[in-house]
mmCIF file with all atom_site columns, C-alpha atoms in Angstrom:
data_model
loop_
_atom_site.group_PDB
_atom_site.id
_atom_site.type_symbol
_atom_site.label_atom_id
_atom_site.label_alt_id
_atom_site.label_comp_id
_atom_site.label_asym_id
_atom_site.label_entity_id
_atom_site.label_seq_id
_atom_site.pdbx_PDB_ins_code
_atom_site.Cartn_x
_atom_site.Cartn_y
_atom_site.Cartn_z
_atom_site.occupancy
_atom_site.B_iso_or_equiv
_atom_site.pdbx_formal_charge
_atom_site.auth_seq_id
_atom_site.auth_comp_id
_atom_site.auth_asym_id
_atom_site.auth_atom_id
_atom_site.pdbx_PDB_model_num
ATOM 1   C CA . UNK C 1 1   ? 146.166 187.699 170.640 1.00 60.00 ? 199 UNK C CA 1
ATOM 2   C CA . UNK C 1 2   ? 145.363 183.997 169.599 1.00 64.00 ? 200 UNK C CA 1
ATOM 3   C CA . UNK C 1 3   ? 145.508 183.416 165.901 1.00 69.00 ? 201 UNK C CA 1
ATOM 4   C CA . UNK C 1 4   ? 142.109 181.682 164.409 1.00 70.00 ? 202 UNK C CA 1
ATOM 5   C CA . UNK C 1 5   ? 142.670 178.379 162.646 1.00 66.00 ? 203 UNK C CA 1
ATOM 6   C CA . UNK C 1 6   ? 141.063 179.053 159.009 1.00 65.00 ? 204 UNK C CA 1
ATOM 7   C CA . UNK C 1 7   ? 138.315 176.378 158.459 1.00 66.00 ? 205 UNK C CA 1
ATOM 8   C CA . UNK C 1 8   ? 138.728 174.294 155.279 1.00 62.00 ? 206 UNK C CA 1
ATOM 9   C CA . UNK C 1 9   ? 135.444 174.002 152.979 1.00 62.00 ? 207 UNK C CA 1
ATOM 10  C CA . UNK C 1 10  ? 134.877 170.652 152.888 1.00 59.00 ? 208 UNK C CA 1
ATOM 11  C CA . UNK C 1 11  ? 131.194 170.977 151.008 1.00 60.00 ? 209 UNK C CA 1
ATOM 12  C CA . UNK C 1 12  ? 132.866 169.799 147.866 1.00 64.00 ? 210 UNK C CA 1
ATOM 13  C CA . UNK C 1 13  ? 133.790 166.930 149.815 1.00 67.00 ? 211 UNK C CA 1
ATOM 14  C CA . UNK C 1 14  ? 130.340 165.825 150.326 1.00 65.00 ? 212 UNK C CA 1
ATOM 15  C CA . UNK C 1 15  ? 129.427 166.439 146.728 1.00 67.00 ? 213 UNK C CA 1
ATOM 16  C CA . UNK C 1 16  ? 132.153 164.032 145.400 1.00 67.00 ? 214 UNK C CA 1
ATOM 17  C CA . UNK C 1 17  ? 131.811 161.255 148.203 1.00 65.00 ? 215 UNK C CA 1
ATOM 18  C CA . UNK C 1 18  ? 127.975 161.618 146.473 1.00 62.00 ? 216 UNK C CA 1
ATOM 19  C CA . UNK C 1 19  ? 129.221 161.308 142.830 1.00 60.00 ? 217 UNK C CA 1
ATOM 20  C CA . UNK C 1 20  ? 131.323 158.157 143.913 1.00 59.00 ? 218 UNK C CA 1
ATOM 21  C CA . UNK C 1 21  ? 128.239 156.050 145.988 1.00 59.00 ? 219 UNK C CA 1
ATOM 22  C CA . UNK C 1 22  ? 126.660 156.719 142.672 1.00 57.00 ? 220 UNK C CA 1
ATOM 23  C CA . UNK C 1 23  ? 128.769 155.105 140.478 1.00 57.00 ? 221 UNK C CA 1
ATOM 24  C CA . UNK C 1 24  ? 129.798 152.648 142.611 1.00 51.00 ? 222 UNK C CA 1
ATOM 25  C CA . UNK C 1 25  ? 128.312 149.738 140.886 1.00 50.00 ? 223 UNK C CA 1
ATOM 26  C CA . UNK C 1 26  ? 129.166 150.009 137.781 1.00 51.00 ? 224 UNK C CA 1
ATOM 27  C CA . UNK C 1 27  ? 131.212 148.013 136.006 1.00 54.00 ? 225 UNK C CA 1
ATOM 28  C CA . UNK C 1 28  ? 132.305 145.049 134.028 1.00 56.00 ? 226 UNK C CA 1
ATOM 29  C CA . UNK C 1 29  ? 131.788 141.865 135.923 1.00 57.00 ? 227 UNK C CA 1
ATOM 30  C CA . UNK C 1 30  ? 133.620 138.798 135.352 1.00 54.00 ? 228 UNK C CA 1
ATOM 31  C CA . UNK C 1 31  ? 133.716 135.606 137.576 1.00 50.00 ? 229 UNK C CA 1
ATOM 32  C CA . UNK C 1 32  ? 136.754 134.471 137.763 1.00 46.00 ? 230 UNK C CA 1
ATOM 33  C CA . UNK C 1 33  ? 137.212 130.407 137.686 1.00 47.00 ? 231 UNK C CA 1
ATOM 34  C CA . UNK C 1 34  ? 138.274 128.839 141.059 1.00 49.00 ? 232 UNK C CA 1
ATOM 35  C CA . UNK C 1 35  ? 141.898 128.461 141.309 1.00 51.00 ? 233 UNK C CA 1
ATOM 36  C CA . UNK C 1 36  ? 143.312 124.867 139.932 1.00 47.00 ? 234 UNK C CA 1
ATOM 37  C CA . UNK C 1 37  ? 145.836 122.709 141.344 1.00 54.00 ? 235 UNK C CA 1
ATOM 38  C CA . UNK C 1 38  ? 149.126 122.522 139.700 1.00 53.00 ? 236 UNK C CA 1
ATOM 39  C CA . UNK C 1 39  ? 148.616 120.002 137.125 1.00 54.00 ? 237 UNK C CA 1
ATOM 40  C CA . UNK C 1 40  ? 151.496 118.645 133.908 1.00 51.00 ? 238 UNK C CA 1
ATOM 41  C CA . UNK C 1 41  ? 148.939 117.711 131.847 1.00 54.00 ? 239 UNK C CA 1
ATOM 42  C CA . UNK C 1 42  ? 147.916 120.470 129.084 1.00 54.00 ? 240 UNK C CA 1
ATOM 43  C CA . UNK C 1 43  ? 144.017 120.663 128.521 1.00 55.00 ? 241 UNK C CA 1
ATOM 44  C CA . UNK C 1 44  ? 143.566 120.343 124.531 1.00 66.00 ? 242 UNK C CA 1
ATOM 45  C CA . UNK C 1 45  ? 140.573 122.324 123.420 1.00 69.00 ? 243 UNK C CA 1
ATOM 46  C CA . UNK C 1 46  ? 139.694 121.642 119.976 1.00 85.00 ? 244 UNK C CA 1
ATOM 47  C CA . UNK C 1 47  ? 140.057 124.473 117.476 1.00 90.00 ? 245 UNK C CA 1
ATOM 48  C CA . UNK C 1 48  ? 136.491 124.899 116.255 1.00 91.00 ? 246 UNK C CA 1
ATOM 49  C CA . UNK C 1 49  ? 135.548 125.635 119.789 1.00 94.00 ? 247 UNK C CA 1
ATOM 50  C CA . UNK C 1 50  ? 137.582 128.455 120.062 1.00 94.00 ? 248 UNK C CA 1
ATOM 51  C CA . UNK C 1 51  ? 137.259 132.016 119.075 1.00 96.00 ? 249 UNK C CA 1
ATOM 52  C CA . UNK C 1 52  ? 140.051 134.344 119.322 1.00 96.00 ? 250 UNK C CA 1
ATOM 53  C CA . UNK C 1 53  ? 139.900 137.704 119.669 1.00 96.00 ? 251 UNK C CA 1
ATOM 54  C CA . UNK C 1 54  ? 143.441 139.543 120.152 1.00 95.00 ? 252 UNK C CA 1
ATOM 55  C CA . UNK C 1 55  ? 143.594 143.696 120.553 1.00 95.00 ? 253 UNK C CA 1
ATOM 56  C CA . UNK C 1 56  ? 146.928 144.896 119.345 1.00 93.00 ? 254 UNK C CA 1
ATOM 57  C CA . UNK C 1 57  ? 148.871 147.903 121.064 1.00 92.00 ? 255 UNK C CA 1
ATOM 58  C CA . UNK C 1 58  ? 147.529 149.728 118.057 1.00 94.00 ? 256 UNK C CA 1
ATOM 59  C CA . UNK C 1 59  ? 143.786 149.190 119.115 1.00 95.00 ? 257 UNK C CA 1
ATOM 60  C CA . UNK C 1 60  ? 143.328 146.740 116.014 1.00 96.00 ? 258 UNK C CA 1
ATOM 61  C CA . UNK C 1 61  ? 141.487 144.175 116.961 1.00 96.00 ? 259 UNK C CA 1
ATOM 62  C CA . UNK C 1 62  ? 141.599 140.500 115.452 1.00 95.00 ? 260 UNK C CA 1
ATOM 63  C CA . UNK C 1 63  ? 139.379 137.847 115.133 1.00 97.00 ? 261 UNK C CA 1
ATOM 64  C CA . UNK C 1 64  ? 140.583 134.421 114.112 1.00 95.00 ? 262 UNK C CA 1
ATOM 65  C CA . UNK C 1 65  ? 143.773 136.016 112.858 1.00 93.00 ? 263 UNK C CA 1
ATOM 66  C CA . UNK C 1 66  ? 141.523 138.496 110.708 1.00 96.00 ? 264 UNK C CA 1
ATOM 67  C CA . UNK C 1 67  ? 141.133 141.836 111.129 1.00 96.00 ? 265 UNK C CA 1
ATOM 68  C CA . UNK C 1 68  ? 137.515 143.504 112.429 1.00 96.00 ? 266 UNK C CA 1
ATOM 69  C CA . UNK C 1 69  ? 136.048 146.341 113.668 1.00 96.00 ? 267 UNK C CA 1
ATOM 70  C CA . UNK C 1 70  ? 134.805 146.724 116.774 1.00 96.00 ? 268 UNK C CA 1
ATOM 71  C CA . UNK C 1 71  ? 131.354 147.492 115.851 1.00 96.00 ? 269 UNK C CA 1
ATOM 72  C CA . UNK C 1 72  ? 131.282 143.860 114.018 1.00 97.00 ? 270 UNK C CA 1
ATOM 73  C CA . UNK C 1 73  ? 132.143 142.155 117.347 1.00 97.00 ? 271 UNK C CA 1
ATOM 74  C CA . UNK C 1 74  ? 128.924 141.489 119.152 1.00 97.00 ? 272 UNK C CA 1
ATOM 75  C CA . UNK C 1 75  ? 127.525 139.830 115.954 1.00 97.00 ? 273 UNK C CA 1
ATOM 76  C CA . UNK C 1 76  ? 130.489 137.583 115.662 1.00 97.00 ? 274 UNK C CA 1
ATOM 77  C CA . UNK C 1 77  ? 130.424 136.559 119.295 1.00 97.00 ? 275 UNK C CA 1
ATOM 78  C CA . UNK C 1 78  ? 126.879 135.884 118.935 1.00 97.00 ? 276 UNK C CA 1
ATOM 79  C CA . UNK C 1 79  ? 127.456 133.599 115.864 1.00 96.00 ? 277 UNK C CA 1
ATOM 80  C CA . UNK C 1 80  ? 130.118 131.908 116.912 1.00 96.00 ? 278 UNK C CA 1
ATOM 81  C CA . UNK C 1 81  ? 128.084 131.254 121.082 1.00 96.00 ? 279 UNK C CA 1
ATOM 82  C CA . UNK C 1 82  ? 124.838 130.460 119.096 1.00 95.00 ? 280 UNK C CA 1
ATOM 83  C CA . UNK C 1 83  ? 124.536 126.565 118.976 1.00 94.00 ? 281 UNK C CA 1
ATOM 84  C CA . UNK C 1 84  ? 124.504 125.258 115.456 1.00 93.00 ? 282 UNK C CA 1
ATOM 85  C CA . UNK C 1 85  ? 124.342 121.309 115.641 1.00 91.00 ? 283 UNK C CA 1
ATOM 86  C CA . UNK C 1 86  ? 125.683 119.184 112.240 1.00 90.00 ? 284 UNK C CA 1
ATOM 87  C CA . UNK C 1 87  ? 127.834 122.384 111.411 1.00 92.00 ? 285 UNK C CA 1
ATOM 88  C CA . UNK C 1 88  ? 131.450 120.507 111.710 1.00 91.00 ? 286 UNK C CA 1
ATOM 89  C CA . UNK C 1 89  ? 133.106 124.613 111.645 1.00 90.00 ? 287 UNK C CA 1
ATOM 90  C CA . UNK C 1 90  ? 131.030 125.921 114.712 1.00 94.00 ? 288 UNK C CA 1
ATOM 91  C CA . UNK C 1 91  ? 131.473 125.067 118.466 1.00 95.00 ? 289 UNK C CA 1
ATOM 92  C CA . UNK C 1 92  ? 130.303 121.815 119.438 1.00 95.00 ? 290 UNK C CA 1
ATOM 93  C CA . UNK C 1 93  ? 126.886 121.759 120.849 1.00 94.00 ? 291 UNK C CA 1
ATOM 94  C CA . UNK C 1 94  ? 125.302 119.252 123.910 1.00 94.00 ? 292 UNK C CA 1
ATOM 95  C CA . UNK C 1 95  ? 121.858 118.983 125.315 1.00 94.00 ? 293 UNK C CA 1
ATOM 96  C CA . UNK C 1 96  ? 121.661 120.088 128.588 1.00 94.00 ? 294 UNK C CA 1
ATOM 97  C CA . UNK C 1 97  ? 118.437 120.389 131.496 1.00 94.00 ? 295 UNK C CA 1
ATOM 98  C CA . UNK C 1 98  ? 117.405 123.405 132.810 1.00 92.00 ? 296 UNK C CA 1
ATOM 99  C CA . UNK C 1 99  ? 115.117 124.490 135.701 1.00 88.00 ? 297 UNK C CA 1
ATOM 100 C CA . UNK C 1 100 ? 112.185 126.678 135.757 1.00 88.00 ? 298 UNK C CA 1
ATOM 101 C CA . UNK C 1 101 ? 110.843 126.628 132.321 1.00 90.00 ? 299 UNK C CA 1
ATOM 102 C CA . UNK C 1 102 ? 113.708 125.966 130.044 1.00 92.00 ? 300 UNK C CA 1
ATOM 103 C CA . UNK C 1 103 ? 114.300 122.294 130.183 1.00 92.00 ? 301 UNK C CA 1
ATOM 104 C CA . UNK C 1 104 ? 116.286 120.679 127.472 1.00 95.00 ? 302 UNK C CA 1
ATOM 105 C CA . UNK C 1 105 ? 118.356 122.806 125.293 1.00 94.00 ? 303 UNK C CA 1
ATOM 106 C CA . UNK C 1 106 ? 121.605 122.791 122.926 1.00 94.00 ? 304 UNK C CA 1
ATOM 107 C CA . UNK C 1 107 ? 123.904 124.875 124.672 1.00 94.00 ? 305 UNK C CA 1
ATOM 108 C CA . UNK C 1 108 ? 127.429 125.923 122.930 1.00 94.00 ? 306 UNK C CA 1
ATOM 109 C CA . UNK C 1 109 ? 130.953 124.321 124.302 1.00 94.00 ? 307 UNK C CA 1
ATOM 110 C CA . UNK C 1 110 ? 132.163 127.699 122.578 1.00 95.00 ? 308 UNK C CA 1
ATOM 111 C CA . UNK C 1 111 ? 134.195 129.900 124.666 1.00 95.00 ? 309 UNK C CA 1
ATOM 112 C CA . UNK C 1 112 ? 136.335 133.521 123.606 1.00 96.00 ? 310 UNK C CA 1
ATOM 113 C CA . UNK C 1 113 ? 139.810 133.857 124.018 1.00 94.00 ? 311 UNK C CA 1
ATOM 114 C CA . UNK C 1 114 ? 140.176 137.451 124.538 1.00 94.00 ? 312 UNK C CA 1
ATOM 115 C CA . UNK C 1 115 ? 143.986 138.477 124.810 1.00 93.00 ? 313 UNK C CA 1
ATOM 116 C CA . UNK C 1 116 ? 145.057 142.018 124.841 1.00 92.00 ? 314 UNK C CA 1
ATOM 117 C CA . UNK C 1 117 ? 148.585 143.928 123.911 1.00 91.00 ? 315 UNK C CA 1
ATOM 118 C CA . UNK C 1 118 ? 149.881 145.724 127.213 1.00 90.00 ? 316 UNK C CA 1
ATOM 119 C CA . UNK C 1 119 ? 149.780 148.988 124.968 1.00 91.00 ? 317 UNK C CA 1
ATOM 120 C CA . UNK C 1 120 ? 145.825 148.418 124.005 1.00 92.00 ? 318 UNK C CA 1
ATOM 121 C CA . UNK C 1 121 ? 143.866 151.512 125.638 1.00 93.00 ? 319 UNK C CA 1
ATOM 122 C CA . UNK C 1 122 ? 141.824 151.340 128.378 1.00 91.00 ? 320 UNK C CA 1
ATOM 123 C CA . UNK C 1 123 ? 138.641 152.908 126.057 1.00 93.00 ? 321 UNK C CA 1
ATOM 124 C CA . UNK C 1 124 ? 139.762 149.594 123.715 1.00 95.00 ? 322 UNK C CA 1
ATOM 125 C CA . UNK C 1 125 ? 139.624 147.440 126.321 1.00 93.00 ? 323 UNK C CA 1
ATOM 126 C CA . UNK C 1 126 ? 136.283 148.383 127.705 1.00 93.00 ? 324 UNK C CA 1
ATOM 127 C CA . UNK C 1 127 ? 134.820 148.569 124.220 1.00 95.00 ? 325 UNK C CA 1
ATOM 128 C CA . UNK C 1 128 ? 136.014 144.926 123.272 1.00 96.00 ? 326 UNK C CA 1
ATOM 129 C CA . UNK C 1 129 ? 134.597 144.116 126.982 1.00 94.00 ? 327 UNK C CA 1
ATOM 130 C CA . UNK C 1 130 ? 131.000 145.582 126.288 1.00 95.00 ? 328 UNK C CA 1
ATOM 131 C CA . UNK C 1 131 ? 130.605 144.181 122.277 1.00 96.00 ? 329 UNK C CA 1
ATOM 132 C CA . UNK C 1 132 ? 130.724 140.594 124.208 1.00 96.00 ? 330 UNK C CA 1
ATOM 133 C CA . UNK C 1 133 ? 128.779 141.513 127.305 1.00 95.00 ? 331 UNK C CA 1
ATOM 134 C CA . UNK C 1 134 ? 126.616 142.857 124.345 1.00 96.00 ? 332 UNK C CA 1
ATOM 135 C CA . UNK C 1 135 ? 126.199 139.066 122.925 1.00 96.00 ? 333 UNK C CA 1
ATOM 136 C CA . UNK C 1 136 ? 125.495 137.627 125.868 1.00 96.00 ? 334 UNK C CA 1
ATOM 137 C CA . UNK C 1 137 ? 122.702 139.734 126.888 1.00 95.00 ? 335 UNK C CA 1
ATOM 138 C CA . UNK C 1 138 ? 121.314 139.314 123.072 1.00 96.00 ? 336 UNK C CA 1
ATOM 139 C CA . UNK C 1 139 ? 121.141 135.603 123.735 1.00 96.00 ? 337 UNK C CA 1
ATOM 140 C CA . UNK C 1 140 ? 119.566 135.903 127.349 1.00 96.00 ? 338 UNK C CA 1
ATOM 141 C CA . UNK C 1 141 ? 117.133 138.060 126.199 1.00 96.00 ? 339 UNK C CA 1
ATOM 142 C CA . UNK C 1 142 ? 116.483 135.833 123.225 1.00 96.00 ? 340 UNK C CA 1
ATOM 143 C CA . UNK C 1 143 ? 116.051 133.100 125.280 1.00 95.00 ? 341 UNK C CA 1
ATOM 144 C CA . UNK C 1 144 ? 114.016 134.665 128.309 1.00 95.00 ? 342 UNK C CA 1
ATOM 145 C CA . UNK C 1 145 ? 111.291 135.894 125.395 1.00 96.00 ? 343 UNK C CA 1
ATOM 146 C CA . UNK C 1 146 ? 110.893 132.359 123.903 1.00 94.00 ? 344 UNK C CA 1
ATOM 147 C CA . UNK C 1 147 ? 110.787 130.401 127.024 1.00 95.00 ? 345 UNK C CA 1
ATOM 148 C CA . UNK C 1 148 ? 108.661 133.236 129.087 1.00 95.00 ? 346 UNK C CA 1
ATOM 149 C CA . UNK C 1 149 ? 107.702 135.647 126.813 1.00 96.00 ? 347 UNK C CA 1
ATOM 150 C CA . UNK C 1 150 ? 109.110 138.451 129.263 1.00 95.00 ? 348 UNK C CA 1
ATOM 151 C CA . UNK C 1 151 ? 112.344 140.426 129.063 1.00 94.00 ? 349 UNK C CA 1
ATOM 152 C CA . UNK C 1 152 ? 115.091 140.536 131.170 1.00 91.00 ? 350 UNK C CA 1
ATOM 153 C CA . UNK C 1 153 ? 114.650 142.803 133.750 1.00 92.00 ? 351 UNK C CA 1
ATOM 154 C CA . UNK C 1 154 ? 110.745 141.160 134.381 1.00 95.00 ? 352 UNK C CA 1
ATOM 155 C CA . UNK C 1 155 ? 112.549 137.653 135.468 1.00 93.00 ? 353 UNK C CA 1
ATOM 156 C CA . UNK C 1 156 ? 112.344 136.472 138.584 1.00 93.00 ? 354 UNK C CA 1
ATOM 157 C CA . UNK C 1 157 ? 115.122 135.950 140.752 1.00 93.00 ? 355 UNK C CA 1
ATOM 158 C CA . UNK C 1 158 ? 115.101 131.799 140.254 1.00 93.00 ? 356 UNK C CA 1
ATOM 159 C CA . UNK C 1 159 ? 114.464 132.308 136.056 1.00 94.00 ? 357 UNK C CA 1
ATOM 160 C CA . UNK C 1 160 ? 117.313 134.980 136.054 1.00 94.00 ? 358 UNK C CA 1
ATOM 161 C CA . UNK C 1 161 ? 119.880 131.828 137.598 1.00 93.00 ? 359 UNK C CA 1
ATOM 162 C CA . UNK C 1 162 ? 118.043 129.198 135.256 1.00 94.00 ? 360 UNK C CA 1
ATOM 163 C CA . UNK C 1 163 ? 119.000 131.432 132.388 1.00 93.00 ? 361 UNK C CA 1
ATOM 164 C CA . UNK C 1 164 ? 122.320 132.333 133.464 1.00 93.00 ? 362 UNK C CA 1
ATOM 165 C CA . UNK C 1 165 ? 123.056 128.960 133.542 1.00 93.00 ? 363 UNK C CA 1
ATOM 166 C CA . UNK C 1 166 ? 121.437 127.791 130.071 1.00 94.00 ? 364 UNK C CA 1
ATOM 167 C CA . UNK C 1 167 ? 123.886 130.998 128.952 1.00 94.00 ? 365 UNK C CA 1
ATOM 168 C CA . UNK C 1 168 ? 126.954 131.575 130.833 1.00 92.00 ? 366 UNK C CA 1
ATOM 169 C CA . UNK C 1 169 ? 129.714 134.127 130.075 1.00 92.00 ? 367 UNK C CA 1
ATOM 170 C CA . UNK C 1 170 ? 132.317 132.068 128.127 1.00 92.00 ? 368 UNK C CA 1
ATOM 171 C CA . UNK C 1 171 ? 135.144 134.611 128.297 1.00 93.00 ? 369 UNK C CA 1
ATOM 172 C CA . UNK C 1 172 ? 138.884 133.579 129.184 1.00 90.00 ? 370 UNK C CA 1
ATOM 173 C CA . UNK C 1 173 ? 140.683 136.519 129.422 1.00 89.00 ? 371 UNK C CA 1
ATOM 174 C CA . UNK C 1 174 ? 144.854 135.588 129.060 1.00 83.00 ? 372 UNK C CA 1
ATOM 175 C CA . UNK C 1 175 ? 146.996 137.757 130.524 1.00 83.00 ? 373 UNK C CA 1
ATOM 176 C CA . UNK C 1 176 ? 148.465 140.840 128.380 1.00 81.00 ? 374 UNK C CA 1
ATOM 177 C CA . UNK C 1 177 ? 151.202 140.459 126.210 1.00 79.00 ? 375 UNK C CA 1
ATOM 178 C CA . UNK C 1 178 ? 153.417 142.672 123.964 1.00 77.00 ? 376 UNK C CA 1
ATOM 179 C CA . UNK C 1 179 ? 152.480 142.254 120.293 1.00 63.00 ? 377 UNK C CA 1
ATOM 180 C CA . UNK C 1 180 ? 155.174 143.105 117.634 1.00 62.00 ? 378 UNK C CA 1
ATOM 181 C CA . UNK C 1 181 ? 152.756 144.247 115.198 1.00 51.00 ? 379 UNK C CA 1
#
């Protein structure tokens, strides 16, 4: 008598493979820079156009060698992005032309160091990753209701670029390192 092969439920299968397309798109993007030659020369960035924001294997995070909270960071990172010409302590600032509305505006030469411990938790690392992605949006939406009096998500596809553009991510991310304190 020939044995029957049991069958293996895979209807849970098609429930997760569901769950998965769903959350598919989500998550933090980042453009990385194009790779650079090899070069000897060190790029100086000056200090005032710098902020540095360090996450300890403890989950403390620091800003400019000071500690914060986590729930202060968007507001810094706003600050410190948000051009503020003649003040010799924040970024400097240039006048740059944009397309499709915005034309000439001061734009920050600000950018955040973000450098993590290798012990920093992941739920650290995505909060610290959201509080800037936080600032960003802030200023795009700023910026999209004063040039066009519309919010983000009612931009066309060629004013979503322009403002992009006029405010870009500014995020170097070094690579993880292993913090005594």
């Amino acid at each position: 008598m020939a044995r029957k092969t049991p069958e293996i439920n895979s209807s849970s299968q098609a429930d997760i493979a569901f769950l998965l397309l769903c959350y598919v798109d989500y998550g933090i993007t980042r453009r990385l820079p194009p790779p650079v030659e090899q070069n000897d020369e060190d790029v100086k960035v000056k200090e005032r156009n710098v902020m540095n924001v360090m996450v300890n294997k403890s989950d403390r995070l620091l800003v400019n060698g000071r500690p914060s909270d986590i729930s202060m960071l968007k507001d810094l990172a706003k600050e410190f992005m948000t051009p503020r010409p003649g003040d010799e302590t924040a970024p400097e600032v240039e006048t740059k032309t944009f397309n499709e509305g915005i034309g000439d505006i001061l734009v920050s030469k600000g950018v955040i160091s973000l450098q993590n411990d290798r012990g920093t938790s992941y739920a650290m690392y995505i909060s610290v990753q959201n509080e800037l992605a936080r600032a960003f949006n802030e200023m795009k939406e700023e910026l999209a209701q004063k040039t066009w009096h519309k919010s983000l998500d009612q931009l066309s596809e060629d004013q979503t670029k322009a403002l992009n553009e006029a405010v870009p991510v500014r995020v170097s991310e070094a690579e993880p390192v292993d913090y005594k304190k």
